[in-house]
Tab-separated table of C-alpha atoms in Angstrom:
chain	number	residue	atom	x	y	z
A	1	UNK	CA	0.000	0.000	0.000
A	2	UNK	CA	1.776	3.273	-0.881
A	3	UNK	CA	0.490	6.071	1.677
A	4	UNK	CA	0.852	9.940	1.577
A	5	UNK	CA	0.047	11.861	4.290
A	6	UNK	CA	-0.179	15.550	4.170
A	7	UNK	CA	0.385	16.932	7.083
A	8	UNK	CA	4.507	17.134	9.003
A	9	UNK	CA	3.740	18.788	12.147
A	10	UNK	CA	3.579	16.648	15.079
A	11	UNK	CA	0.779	13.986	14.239
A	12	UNK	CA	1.938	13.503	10.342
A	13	UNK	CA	5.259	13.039	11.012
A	14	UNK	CA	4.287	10.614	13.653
A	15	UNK	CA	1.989	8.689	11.591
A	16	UNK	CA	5.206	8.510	9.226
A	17	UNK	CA	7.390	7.509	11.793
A	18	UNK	CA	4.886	4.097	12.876
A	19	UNK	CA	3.958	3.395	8.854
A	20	UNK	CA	7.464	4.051	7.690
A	21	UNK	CA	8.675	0.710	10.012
A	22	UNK	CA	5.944	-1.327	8.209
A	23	UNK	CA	6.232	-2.634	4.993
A	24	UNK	CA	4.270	-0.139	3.173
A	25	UNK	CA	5.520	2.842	1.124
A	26	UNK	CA	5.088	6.222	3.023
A	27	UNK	CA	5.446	9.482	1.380
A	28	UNK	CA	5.197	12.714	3.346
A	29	UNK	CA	4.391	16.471	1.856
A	30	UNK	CA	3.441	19.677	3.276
A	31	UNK	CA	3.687	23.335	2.119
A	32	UNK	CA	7.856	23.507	1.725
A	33	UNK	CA	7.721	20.003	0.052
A	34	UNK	CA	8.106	17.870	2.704
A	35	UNK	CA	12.031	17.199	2.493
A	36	UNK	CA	12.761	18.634	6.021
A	37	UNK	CA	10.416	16.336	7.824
A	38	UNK	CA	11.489	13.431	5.527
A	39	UNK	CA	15.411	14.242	6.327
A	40	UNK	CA	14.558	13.883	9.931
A	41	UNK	CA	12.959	10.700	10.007
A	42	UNK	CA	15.198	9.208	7.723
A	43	UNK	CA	18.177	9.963	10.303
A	44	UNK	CA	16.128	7.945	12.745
A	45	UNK	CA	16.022	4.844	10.256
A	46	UNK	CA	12.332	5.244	9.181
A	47	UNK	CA	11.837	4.580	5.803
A	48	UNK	CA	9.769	7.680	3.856
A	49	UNK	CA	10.015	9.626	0.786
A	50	UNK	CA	9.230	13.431	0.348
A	51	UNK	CA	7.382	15.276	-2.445
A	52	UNK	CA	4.663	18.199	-3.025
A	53	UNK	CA	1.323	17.573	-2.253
A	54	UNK	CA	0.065	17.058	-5.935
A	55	UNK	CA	1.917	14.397	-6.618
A	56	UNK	CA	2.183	12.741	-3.089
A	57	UNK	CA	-1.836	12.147	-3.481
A	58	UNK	CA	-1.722	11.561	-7.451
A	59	UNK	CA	0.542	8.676	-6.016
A	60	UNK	CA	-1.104	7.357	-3.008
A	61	UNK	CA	-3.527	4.524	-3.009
A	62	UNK	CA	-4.514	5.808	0.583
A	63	UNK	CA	-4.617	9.567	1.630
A	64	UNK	CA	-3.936	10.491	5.569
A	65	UNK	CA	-4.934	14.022	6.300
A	66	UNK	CA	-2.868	14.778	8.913
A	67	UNK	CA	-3.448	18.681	8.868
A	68	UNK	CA	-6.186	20.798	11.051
A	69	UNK	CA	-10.169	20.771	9.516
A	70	UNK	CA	-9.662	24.028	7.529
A	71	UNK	CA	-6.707	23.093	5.844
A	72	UNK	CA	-8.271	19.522	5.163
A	73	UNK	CA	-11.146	21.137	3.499
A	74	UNK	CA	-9.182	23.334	1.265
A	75	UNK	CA	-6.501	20.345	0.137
A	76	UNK	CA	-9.616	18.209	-0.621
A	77	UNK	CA	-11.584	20.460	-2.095
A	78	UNK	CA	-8.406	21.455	-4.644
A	79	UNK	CA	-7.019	17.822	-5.002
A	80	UNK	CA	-8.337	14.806	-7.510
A	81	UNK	CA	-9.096	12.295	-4.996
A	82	UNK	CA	-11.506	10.231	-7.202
A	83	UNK	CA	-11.167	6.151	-5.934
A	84	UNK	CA	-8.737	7.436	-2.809
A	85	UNK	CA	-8.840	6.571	0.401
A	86	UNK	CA	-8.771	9.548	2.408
A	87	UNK	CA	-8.359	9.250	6.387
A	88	UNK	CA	-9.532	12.198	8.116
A	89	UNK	CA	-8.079	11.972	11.730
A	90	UNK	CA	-8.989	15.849	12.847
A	91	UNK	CA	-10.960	16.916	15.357
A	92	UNK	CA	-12.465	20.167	14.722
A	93	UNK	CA	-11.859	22.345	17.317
A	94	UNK	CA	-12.372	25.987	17.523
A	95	UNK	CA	-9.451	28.366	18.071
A	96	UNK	CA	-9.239	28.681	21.578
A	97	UNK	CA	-10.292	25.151	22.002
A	98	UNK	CA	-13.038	26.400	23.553
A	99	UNK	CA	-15.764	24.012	21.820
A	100	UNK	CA	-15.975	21.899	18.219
A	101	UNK	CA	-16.846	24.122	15.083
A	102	UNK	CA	-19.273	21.114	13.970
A	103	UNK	CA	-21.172	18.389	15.788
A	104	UNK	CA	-24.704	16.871	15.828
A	105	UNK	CA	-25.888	17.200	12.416
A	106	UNK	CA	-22.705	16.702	10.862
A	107	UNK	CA	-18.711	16.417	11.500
A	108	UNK	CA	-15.574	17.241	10.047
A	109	UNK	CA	-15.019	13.502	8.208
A	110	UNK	CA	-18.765	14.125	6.512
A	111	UNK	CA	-17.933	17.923	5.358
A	112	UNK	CA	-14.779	16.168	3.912
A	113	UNK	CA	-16.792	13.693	2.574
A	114	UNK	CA	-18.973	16.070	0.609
A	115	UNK	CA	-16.120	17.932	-0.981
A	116	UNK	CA	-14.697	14.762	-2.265
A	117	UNK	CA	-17.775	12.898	-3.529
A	118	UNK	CA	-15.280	10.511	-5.328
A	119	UNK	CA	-13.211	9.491	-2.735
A	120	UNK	CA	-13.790	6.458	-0.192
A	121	UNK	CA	-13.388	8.848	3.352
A	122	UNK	CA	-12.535	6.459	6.663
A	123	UNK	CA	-12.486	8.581	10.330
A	124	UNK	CA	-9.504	7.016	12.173
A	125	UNK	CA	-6.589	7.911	14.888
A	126	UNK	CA	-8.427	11.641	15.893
A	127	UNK	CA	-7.978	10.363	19.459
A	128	UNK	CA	-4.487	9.742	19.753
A	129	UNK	CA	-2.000	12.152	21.015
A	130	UNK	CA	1.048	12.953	18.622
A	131	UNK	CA	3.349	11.765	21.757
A	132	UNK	CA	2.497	8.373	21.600
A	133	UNK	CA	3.734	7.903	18.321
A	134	UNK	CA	7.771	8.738	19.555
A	135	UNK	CA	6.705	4.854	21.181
A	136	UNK	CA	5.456	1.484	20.937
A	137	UNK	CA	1.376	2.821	20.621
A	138	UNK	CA	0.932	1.218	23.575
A	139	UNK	CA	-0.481	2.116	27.595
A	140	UNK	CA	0.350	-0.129	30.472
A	141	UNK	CA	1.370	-2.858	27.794
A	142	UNK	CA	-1.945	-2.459	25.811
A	143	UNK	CA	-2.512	-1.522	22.581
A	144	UNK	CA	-3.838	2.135	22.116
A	145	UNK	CA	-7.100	1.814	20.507
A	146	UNK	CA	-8.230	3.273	17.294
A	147	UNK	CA	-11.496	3.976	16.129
A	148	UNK	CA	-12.255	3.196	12.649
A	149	UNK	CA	-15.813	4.924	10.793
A	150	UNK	CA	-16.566	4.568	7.200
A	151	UNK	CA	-19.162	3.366	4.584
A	152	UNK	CA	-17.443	1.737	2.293
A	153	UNK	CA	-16.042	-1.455	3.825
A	154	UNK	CA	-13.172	-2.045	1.631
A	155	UNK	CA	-11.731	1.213	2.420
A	156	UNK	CA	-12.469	0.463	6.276
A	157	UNK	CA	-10.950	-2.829	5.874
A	158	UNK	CA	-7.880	-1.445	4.679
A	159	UNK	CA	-7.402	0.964	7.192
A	160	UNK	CA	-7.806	-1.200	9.683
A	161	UNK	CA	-4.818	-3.633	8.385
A	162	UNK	CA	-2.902	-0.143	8.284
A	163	UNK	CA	-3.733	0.314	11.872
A	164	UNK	CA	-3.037	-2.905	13.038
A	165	UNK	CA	0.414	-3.244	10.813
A	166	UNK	CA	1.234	0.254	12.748
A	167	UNK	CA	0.556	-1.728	16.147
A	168	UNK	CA	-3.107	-0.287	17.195
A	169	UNK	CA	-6.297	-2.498	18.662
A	170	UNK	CA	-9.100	-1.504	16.095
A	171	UNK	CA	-12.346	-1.064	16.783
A	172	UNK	CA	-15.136	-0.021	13.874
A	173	UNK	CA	-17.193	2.160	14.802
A	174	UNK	CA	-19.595	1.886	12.289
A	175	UNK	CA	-20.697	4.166	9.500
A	176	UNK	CA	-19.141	7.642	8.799
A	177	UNK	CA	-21.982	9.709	10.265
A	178	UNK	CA	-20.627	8.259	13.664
A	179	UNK	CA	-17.429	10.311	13.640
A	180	UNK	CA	-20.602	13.024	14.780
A	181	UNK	CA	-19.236	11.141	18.047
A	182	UNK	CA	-15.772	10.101	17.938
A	183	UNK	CA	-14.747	13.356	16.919
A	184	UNK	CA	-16.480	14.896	20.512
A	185	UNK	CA	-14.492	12.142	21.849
A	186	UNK	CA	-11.475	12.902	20.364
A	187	UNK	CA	-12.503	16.695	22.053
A	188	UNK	CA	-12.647	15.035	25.410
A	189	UNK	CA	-9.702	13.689	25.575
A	190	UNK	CA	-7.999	17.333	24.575
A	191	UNK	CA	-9.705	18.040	27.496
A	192	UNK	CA	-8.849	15.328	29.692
A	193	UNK	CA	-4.856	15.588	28.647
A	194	UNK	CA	-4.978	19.383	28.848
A	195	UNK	CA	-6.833	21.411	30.295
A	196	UNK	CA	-7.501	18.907	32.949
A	197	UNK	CA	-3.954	17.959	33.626
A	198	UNK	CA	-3.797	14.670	33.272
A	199	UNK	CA	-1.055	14.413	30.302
A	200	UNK	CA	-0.728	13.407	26.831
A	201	UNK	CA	-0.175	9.774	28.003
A	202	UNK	CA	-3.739	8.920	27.605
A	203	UNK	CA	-5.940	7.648	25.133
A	204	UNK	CA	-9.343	6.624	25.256
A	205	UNK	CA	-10.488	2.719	25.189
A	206	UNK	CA	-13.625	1.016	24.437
A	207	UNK	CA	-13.550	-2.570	27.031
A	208	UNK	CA	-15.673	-5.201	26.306
């Protein structure tokens, strides 16, 4: 599976580092190019190309939007992403993080869903903390969990192999509409980790 993900801030070049030690391709790209964030990983032994953002998605079989709701938006909204998988893992916080910009009716994965009728859109890793990526994804020996939304099953599928090649416990979560829920979830555990003090060494888990 060859993977871009757009995005090199903290959670993209994360999600490099983990898919970079599996045995799929991994190509990041951001703004500058991506060469910077590639450089760095490299000289930790991960394995990851750089390139523009055109052609990392021309030649990606599976998107990761790794990049804040706005900017999502506009990159989907500009980009051919007909028959792409296209992960959406943000949660769509206001400014202050203060509240979510969207919720009930709709979400952020949806919205991206609309602008890119073509594409096969799967919510996935929006509550995960960039800082467990630096380790093993896991807390107290267990896997992190990920939750996995989408309504086409193949793409699902696939992202869940992606997931659990990276090292995660999977869990669907149903159709897309339900990221209306994860992504308050993924909002709750900002607030847990943050502005309740308890740390970005927490994730959420579904037992049972």
């Amino acid at each position: 599976m060859n993977i871009a993900i757009i995005g090199t801030g903290n959670i993209g070049a994360g999600l490099a580092r983990v898919f970079g030690k599996t045995k799929h391709g991994v190509v990041v790209a951001d703004r500058e190019g991506g060469q910077s964030a590639a450089d760095k990983l490299k000289a930790e032994g991960v394995r990851v190309q750089a390139t523009d953002v055109a052609t990392a998605i021309k030649s990606a079989e599976t998107v990761i939007l790794a990049t804040p709701y706005g900017a999502s938006a506009t990159i989907v909204a500009e980009a051919d992403l007909n028959g792409k998988i296209v992960v959406d893992l943000s949660n769509p916080v206001t400014e202050d993080f203060s509240a979510l910009q969207l919720g009930h009716t709709t979400s952020a994965a949806e919205e991206i869903a609309r602008l890119a009728p073509g594409a096969k859109v799967v919510k996935a890793f929006n509550t995960v903390f960039a800082q467990h990526y630096a380790g093993d994804l896991k807390i107290g020996g267990a896997p992190i969990q990920t939750f996995v939304a989408s309504d086409d099953a193949e793409a699902k599928a696939t992202v869940t192999t992606l997931a659990t090649d990276a090292g995660f416990e999977v869990r669907d979560a149903g159709g897309l509409s339900n990221a209306r829920y994860l992504e308050p979830l993924g909002y709750m555990n900002i607030q847990f980790g943050y502005m309740l003090g308890q740390g970005a060494g927490i994730a959420p888990k579904w037992v049972g």
